[in-house]
Tab-separated table of C-alpha atoms in Angstrom:
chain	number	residue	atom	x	y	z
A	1	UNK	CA	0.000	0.000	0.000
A	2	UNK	CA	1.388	3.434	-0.897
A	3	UNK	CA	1.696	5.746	1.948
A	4	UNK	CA	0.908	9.566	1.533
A	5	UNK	CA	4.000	11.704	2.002
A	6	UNK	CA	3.349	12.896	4.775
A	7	UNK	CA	2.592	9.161	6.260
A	8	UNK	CA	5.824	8.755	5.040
A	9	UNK	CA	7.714	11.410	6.977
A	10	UNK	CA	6.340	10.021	10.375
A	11	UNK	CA	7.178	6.424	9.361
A	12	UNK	CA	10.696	7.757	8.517
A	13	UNK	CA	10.835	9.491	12.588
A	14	UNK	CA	9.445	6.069	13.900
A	15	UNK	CA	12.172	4.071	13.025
A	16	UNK	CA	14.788	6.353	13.453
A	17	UNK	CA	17.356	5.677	16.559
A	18	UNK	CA	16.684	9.343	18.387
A	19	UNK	CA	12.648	10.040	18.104
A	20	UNK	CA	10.714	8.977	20.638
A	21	UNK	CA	7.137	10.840	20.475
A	22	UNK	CA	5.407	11.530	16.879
A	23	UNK	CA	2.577	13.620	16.943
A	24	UNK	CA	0.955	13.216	13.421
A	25	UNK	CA	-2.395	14.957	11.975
A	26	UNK	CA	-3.823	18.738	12.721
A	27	UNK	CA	-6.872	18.624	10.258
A	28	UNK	CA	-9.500	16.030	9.156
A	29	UNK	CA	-9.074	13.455	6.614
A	30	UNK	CA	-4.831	13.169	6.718
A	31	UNK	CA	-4.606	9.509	7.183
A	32	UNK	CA	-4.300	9.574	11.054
A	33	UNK	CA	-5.913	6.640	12.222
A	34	UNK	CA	-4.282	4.695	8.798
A	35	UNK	CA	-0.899	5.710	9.557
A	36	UNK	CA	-1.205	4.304	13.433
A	37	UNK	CA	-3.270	0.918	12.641
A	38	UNK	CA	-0.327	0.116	9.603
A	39	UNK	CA	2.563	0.977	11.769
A	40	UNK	CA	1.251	-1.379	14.329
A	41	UNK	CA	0.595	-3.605	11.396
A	42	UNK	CA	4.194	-3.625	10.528
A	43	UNK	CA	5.885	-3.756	14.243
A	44	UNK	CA	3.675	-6.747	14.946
A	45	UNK	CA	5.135	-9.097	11.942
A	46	UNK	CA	8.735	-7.684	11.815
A	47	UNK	CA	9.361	-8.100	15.634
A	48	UNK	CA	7.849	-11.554	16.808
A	49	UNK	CA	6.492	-12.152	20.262
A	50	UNK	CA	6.576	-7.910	20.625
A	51	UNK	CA	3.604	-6.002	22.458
A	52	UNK	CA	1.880	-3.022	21.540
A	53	UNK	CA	-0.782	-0.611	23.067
A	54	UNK	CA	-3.345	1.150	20.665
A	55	UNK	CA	-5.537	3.382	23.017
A	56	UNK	CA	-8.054	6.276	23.030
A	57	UNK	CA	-9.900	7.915	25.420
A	58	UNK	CA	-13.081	5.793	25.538
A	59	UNK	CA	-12.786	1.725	24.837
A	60	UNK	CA	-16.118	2.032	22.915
A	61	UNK	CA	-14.829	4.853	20.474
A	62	UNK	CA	-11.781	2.777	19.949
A	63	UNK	CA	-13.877	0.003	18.739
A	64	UNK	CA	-16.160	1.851	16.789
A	65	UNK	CA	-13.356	3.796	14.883
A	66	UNK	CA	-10.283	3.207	15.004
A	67	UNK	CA	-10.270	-0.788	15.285
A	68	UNK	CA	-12.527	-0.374	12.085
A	69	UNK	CA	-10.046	1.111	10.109
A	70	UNK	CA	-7.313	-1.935	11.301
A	71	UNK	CA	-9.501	-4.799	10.133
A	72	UNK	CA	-10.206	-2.613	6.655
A	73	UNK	CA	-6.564	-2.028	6.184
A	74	UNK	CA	-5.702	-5.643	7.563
A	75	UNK	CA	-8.426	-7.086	4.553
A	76	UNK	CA	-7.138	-4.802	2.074
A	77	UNK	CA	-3.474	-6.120	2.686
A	78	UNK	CA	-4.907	-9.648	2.999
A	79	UNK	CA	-3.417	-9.689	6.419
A	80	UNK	CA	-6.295	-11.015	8.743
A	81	UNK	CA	-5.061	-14.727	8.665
A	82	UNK	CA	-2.075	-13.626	10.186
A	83	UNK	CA	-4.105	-12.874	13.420
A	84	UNK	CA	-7.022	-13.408	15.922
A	85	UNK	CA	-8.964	-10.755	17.470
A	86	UNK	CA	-10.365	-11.521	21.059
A	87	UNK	CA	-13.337	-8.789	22.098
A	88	UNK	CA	-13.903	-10.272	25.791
A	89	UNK	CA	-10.186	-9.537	25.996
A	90	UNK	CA	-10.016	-6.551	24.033
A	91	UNK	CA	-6.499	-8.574	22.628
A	92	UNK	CA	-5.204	-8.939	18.799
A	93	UNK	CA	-3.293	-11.888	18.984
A	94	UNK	CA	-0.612	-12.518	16.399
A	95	UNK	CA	0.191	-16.137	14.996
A	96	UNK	CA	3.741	-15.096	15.993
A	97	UNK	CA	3.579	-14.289	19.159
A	98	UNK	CA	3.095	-10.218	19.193
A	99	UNK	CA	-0.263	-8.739	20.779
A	100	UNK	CA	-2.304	-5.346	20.033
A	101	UNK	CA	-3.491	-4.516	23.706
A	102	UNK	CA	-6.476	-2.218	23.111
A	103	UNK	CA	-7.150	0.316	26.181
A	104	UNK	CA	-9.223	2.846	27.568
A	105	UNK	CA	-7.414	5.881	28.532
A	106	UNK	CA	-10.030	7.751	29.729
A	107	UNK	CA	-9.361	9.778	33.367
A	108	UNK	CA	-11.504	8.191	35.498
A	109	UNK	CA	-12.106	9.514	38.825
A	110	UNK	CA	-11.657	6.009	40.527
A	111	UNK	CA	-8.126	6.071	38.802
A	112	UNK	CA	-6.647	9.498	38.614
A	113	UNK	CA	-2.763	8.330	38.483
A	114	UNK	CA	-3.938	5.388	35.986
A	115	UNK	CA	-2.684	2.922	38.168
A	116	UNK	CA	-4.719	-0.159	35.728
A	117	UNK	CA	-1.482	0.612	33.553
A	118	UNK	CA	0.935	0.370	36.145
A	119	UNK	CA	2.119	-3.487	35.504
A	120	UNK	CA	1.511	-3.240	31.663
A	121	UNK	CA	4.930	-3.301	29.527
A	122	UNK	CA	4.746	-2.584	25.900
A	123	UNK	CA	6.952	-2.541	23.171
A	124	UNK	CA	5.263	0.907	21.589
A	125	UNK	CA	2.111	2.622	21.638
A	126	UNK	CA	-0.354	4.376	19.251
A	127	UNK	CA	-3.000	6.675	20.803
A	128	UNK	CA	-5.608	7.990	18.235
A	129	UNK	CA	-7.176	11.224	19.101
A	130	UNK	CA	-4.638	12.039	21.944
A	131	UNK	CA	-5.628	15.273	22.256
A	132	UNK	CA	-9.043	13.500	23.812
A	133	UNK	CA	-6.979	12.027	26.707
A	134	UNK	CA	-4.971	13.880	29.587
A	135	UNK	CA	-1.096	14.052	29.238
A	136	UNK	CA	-0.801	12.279	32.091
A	137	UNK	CA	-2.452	8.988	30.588
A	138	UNK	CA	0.264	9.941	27.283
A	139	UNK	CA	3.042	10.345	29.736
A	140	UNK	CA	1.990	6.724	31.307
A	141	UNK	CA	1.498	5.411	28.218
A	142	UNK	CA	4.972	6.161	27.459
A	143	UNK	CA	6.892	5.287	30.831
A	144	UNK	CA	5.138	1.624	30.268
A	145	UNK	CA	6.850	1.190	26.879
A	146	UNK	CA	9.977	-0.955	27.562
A	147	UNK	CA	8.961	-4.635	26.648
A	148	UNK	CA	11.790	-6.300	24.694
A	149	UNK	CA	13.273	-3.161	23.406
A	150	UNK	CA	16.883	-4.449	24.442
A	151	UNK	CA	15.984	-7.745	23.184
A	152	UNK	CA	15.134	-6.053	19.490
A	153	UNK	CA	17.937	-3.002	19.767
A	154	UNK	CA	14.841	-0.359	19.444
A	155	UNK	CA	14.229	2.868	21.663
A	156	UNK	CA	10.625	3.874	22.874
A	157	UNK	CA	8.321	4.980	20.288
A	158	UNK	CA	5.107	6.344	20.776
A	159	UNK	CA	2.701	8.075	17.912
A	160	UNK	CA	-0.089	9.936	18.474
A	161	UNK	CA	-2.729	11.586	16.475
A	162	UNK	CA	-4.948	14.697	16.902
A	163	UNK	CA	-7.312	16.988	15.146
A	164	UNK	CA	-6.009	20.809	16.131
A	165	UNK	CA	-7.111	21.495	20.074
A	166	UNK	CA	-6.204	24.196	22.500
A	167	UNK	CA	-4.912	21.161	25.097
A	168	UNK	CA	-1.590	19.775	25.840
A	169	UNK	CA	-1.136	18.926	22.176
A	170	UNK	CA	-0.901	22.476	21.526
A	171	UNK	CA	1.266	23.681	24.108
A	172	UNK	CA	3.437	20.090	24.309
A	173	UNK	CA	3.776	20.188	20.371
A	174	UNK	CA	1.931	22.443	18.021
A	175	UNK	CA	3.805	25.700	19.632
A	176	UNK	CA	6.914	24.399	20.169
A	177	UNK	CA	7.050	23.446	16.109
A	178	UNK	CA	5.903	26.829	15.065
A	179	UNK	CA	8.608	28.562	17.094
A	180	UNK	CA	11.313	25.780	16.232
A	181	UNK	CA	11.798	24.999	19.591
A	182	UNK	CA	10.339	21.308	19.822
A	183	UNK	CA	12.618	18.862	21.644
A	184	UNK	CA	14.636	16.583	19.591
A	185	UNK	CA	12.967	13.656	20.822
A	186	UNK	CA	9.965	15.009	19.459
A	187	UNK	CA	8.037	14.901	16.377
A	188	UNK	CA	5.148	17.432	14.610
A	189	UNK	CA	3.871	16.445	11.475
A	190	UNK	CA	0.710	18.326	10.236
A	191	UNK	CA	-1.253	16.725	7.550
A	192	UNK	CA	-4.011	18.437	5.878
A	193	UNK	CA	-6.821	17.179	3.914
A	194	UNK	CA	-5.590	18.559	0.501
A	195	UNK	CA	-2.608	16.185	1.458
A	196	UNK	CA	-4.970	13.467	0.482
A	197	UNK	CA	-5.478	12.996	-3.283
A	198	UNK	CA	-7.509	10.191	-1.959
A	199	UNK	CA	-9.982	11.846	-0.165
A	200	UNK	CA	-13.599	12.256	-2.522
A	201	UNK	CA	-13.614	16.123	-3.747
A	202	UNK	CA	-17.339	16.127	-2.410
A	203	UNK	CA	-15.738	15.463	1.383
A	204	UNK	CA	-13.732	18.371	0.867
A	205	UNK	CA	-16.168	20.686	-0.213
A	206	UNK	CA	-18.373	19.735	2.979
A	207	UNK	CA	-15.607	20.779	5.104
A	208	UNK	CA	-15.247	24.045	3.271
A	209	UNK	CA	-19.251	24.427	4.381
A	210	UNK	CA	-18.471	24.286	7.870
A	211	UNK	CA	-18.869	26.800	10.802
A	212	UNK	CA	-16.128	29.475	10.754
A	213	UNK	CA	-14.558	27.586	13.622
A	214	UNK	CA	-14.848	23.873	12.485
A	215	UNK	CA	-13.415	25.004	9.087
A	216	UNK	CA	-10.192	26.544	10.318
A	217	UNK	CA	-9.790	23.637	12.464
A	218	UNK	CA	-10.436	20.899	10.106
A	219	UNK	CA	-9.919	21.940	6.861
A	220	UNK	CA	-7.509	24.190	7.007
A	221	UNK	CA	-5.254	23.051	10.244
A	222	UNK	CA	-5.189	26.143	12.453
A	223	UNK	CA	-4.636	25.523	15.938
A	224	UNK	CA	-5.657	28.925	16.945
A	225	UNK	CA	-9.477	27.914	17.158
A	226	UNK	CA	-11.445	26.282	19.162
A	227	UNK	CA	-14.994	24.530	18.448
A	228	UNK	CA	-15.473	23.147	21.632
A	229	UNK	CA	-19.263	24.818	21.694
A	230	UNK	CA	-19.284	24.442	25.956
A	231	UNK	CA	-15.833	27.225	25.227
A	232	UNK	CA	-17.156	30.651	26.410
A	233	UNK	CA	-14.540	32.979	25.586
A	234	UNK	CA	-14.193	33.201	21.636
A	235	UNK	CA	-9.925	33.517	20.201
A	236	UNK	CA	-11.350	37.163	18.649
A	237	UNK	CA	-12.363	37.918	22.277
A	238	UNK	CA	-9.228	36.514	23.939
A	239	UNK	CA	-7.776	39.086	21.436
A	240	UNK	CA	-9.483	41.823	22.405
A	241	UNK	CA	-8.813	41.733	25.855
A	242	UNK	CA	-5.697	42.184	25.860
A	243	UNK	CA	-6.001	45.426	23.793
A	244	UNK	CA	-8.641	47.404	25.356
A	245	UNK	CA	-8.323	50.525	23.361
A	246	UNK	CA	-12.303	50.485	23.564
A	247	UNK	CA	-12.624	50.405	27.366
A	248	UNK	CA	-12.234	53.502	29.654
A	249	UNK	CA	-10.858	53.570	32.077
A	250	UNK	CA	-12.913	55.494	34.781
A	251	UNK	CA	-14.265	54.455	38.325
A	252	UNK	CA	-13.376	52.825	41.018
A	253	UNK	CA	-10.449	51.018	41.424
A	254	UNK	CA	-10.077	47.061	42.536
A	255	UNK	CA	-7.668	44.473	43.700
A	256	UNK	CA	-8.429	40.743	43.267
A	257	UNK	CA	-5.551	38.455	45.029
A	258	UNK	CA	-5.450	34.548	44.488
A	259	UNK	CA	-3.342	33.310	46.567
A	260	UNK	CA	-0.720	30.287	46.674
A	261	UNK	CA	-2.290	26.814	47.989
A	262	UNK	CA	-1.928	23.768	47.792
A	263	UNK	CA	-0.946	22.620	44.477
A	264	UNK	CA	0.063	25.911	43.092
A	265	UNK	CA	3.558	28.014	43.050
A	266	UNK	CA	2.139	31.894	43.098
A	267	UNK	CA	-0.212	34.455	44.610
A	268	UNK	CA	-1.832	36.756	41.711
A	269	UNK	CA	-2.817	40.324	42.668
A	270	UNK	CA	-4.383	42.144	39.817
A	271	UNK	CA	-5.301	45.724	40.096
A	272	UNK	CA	-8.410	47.163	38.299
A	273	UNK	CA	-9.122	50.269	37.165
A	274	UNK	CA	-13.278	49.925	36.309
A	275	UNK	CA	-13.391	46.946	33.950
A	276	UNK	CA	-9.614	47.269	32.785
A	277	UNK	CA	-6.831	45.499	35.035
A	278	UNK	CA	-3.656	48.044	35.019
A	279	UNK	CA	-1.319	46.030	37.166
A	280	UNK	CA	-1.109	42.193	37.659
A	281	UNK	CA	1.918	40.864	40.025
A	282	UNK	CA	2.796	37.428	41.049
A	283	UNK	CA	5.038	36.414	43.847
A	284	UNK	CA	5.971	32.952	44.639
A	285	UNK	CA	4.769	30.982	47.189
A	286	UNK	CA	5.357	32.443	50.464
A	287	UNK	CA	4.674	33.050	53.775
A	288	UNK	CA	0.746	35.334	54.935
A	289	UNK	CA	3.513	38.322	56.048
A	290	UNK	CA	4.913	38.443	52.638
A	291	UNK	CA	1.711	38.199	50.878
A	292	UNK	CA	-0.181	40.979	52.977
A	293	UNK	CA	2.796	42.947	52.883
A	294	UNK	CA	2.531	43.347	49.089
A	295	UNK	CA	-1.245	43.494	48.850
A	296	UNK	CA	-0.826	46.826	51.227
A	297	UNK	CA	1.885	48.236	48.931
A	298	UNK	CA	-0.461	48.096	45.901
A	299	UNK	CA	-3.395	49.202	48.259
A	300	UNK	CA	-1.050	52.711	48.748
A	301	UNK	CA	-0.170	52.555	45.272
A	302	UNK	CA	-3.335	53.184	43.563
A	303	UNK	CA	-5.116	54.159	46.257
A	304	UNK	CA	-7.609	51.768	46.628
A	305	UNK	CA	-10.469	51.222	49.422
A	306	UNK	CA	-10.028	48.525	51.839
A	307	UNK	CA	-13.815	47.327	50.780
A	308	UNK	CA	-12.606	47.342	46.992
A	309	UNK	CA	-10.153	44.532	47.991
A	310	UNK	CA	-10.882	40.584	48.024
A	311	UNK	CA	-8.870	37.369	48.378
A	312	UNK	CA	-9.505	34.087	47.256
A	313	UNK	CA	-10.588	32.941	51.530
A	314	UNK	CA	-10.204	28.890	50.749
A	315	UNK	CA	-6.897	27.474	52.669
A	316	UNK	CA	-4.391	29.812	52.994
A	317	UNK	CA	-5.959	32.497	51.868
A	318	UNK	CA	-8.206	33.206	54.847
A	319	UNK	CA	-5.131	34.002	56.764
A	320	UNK	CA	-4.644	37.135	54.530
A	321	UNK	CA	-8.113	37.825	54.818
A	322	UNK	CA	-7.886	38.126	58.513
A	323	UNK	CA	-4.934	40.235	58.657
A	324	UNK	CA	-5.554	42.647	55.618
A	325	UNK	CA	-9.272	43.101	56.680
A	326	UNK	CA	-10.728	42.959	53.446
A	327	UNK	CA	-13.328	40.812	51.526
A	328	UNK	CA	-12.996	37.250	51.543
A	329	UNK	CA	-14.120	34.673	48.104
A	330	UNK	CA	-15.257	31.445	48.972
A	331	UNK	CA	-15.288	29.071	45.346
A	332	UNK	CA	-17.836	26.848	46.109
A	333	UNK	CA	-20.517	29.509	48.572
A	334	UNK	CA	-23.862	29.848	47.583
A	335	UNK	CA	-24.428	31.781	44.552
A	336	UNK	CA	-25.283	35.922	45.083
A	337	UNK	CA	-28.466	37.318	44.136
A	338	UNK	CA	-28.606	39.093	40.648
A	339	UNK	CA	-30.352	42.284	40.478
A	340	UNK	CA	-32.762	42.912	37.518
A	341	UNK	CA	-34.404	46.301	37.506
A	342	UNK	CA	-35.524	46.775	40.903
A	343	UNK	CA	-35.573	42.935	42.677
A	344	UNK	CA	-32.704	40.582	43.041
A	345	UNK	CA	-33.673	37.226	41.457
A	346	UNK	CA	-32.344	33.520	42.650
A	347	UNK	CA	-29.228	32.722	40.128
A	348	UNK	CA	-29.575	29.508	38.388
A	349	UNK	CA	-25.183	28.291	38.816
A	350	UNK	CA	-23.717	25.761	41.298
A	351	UNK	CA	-21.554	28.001	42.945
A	352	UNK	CA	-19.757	31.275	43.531
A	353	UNK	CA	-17.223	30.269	41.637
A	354	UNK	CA	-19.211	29.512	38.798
A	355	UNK	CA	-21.280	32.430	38.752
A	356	UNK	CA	-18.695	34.997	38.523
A	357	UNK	CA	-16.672	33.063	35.948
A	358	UNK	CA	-19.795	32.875	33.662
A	359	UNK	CA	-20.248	36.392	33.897
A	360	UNK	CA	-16.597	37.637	33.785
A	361	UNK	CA	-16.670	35.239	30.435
A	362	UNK	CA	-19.387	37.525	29.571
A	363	UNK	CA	-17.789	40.701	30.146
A	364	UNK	CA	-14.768	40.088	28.148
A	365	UNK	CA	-16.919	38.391	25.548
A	366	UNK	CA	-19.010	41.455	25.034
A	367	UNK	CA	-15.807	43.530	25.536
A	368	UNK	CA	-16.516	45.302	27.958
A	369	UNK	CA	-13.625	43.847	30.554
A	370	UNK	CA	-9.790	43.979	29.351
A	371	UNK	CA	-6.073	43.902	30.890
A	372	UNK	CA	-2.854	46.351	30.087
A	373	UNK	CA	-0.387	43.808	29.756
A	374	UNK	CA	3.147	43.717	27.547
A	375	UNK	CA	4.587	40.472	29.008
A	376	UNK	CA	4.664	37.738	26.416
A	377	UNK	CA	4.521	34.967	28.817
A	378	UNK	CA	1.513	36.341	30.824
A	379	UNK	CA	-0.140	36.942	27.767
A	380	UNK	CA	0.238	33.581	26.595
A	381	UNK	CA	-0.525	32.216	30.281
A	382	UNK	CA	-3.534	33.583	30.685
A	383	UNK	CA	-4.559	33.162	27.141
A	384	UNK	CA	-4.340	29.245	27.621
A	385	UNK	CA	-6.339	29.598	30.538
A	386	UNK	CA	-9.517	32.055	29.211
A	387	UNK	CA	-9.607	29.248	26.259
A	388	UNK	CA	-10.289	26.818	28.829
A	389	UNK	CA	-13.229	28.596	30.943
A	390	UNK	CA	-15.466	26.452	29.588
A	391	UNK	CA	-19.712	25.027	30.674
A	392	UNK	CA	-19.913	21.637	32.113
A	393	UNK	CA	-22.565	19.259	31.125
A	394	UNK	CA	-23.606	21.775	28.567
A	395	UNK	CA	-26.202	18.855	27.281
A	396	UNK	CA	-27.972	18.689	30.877
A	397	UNK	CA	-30.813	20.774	32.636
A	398	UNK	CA	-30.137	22.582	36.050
A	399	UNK	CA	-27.774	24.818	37.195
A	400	UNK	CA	-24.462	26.343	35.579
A	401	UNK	CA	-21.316	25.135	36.319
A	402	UNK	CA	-17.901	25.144	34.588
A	403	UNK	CA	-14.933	22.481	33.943
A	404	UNK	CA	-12.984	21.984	37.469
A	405	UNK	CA	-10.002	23.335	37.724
A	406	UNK	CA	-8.630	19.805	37.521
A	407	UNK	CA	-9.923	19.052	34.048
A	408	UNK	CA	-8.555	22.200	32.877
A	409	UNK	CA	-4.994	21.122	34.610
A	410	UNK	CA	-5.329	17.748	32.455
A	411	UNK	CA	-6.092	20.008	29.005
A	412	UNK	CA	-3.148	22.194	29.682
A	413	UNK	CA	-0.795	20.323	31.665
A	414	UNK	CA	-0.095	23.522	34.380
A	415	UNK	CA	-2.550	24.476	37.085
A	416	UNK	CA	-4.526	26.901	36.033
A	417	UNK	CA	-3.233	30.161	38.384
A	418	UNK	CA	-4.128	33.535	36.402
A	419	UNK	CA	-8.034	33.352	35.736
A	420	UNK	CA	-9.404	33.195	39.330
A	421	UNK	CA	-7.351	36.343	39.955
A	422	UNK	CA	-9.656	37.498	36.811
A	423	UNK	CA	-13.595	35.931	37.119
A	424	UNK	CA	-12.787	37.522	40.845
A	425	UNK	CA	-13.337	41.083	39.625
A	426	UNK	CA	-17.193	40.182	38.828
A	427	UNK	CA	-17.701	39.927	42.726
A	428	UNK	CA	-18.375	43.778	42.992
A	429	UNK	CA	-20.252	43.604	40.255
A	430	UNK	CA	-23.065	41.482	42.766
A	431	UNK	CA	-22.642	43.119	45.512
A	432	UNK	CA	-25.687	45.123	46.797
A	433	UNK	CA	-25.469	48.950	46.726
A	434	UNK	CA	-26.619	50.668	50.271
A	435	UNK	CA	-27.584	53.918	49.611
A	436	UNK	CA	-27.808	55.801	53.258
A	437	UNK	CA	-30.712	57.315	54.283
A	438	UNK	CA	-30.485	60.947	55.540
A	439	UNK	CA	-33.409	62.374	57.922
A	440	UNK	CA	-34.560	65.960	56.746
A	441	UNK	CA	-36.321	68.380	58.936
């Protein structure tokens, strides 16, 4: 079977003696899941008794898809004698000794460090759509591979494929490849549907129908948008906030402080003139002295009122509360009242949390919220991060909720430690105005 050439250039980096990770894809209709099932093909009958992993998030999609496509390619090459697919055992069993383990990678609560791979060895591993799992599952996938690579003189290889995502696959290898920076262990290799002169002219032309968003993505391989319809904060928007020519800046001014806890490095203060934050500092993790300290400096500095101040209150943070006197946010307290003409109604979200990170999303969305910033990194930080403020269980009834901050962790492989310091802002939005009363006469 003739490869395309751009099947060809990842074959050529998986049998090489210094890759070790291929990423291959970044649109629709490349050859993705081919490329994987025929490499597996190939390792199978050149290195007897060998043992390979092909994985995707959920068992059932696995079957449905990408174990298709294997059986397909294995008729079309006239292959299937040479093997003996077990479902109960979810095992392709080689008539020389070499297995196709297939697995679920999904991140199941009852498994968060993936511990059902911990006794597995492999020779090599495929994941299709690897963007779908967390990196942690790819990095386990990867310390697993070791089976009989001494025994064969090979090094670990692991391919992956992916449709363009903002998740790990973007920051681990899209971004490093367009900035020439990608490890040399590592491997990009985009393929894009007009790299197909297989693919029916009439598939093409329905991906040149789709949304805006879908037709960057998966036509035309751009990374820089997302179609992930639970996303609320568009890549125009993201844009837009961080050039907020269009917002004045008038009012009063704010500080919002998340501070270092448990599984993070850095307390965020960001200081807010109206809707526009004009200062954002981080300081590493530190001691309540340290942290107050530096809130009270920036307090003198622009001049702000005590009761214009508020700090993230779960853990650690209620210490600063105490000592700098000023408002404390709770993540997961009962939801304020909304005010809509002249009565406050019930919200409809889970949480604090929740609600002022819908409604923050809102504000930049409708630009009407932005941040002076001209540091690169902190641009591209918090970029990652408004990308992934995203609905959960978009498809259910009842109240409003978005992704924990541990999914987001899995998508971007960082804690997320920039946007609370942001949806925190929206808090003085809620609160109640008290307008004093003043007897007469």
């Amino acid at each position: 079977m003739k490869l395309l050439l751009k099947q060809e250039h990842a074959v050529f980096f998986l049998k090489d003696n210094i890759t070790e990770e291929v990423l291959y894809g970044g649109a629709a209709g490349g050859g993705k899941s081919a490329l994987g099932c025929l490499w597996l093909m190939e390792m199978c009958q050149k290195y007897p008794g060998s043992r390979w992993l092909m994985g995707r998030s959920k068992l059932k999609t696995l079957k449905e898809t990408t174990l298709h496509t294997f059986f397909e390619l294995a008729t079309t090459l006239k292959l299937s004698p040479q093997f003996t697919y077990k479902p109960a055992e979810n095992i392709i069993y080689w008539k020389n000794g070499s297995q196709i383990l297939l697995k679920d990678l999904f991140h199941y609560p009852s498994d968060p460090n993936f511990d059902s791979l911990g006794s597995l060895e492999i020779t090599g591993a495929f994941i299709d759509e690897c963007s779908q799992v967390a990196y942690h599952a790819w990095q386990i996938v990867k310390s697993r591979i070791r089976y009989k690579l001494t025994h064969y003189k090979l090094i670990p290889k692991l391919l992956g494929s992916c449709n363009p995502t903002k998740s790990w696959s973007y920051k681990e290898f899209y971004k490093p490849w367009r900035e020439d920076k990608l490890p040399v262990y590592r491997r990009f290799i985009q393929s894009l549907p007009a790299d197909n002169p297989h693919l029916h002219p009439g598939y093409l032309q329905s991906l040149l129908r789709l949304d805006k968003n879908s037709r960057e993505r998966l036509y035309y391989g751009n990374w820089e948008y997302d179609d992930d319809p639970a996303t609320l904060i568009s890549h125009d928007a993201i844009a837009d906030y961080f050039n907020p020519v269009h917002i004045p800046q008038e009012g009063l001014k704010y500080m919002t402080i998340d501070v270092a806890r448990k599984g993070k490095d850095k307390t965020v203060f960001r200081v807010w003139h109206g809707w526009v934050c004009i200062a954002r500092e981080a300081i590493a993790k530190s001691g309540l002295d340290e942290v107050v300290g530096r809130a009270k400096i920036l307090q003198s500095k622009y001049r702000i009122a005590l009761s214009n101040i508020i700090a993230d209150e779960d853990g650690v943070g209620g210490g600063v509360v105490d000592f700098l006197r000023c408002k404390g946010f709770i993540n997961n307290a009962t939801p304020l009242e909304m005010r809509e003409g002249n009565t406050y109604i019930k919200p409809n979200y889970d949480n604090l949390k929740s609600q002022c990170s819908i409604k923050m999303a809102e504000m930049i969305s409708n630009r009407l919220a932005g941040e002076l910033c001209d540091d690169d990194t902190v641009i591209q930080t918090v970029t990652e991060e408004l990308e992934q403020v995203k609905l959960k269980d978009i498809d259910r009834d009842g109240k409003q909720g978005i992704v924990a901050k541990e999914r987001i962790k899995e998508s971007i492989g960082r804690s997320p430690d920039e946007w609370d310091s942001i949806m925190m802002r929206y808090w003085f939005a809620l609160r109640k105005d008290f307008s004093a009363r003043v007897r007469v006469g």
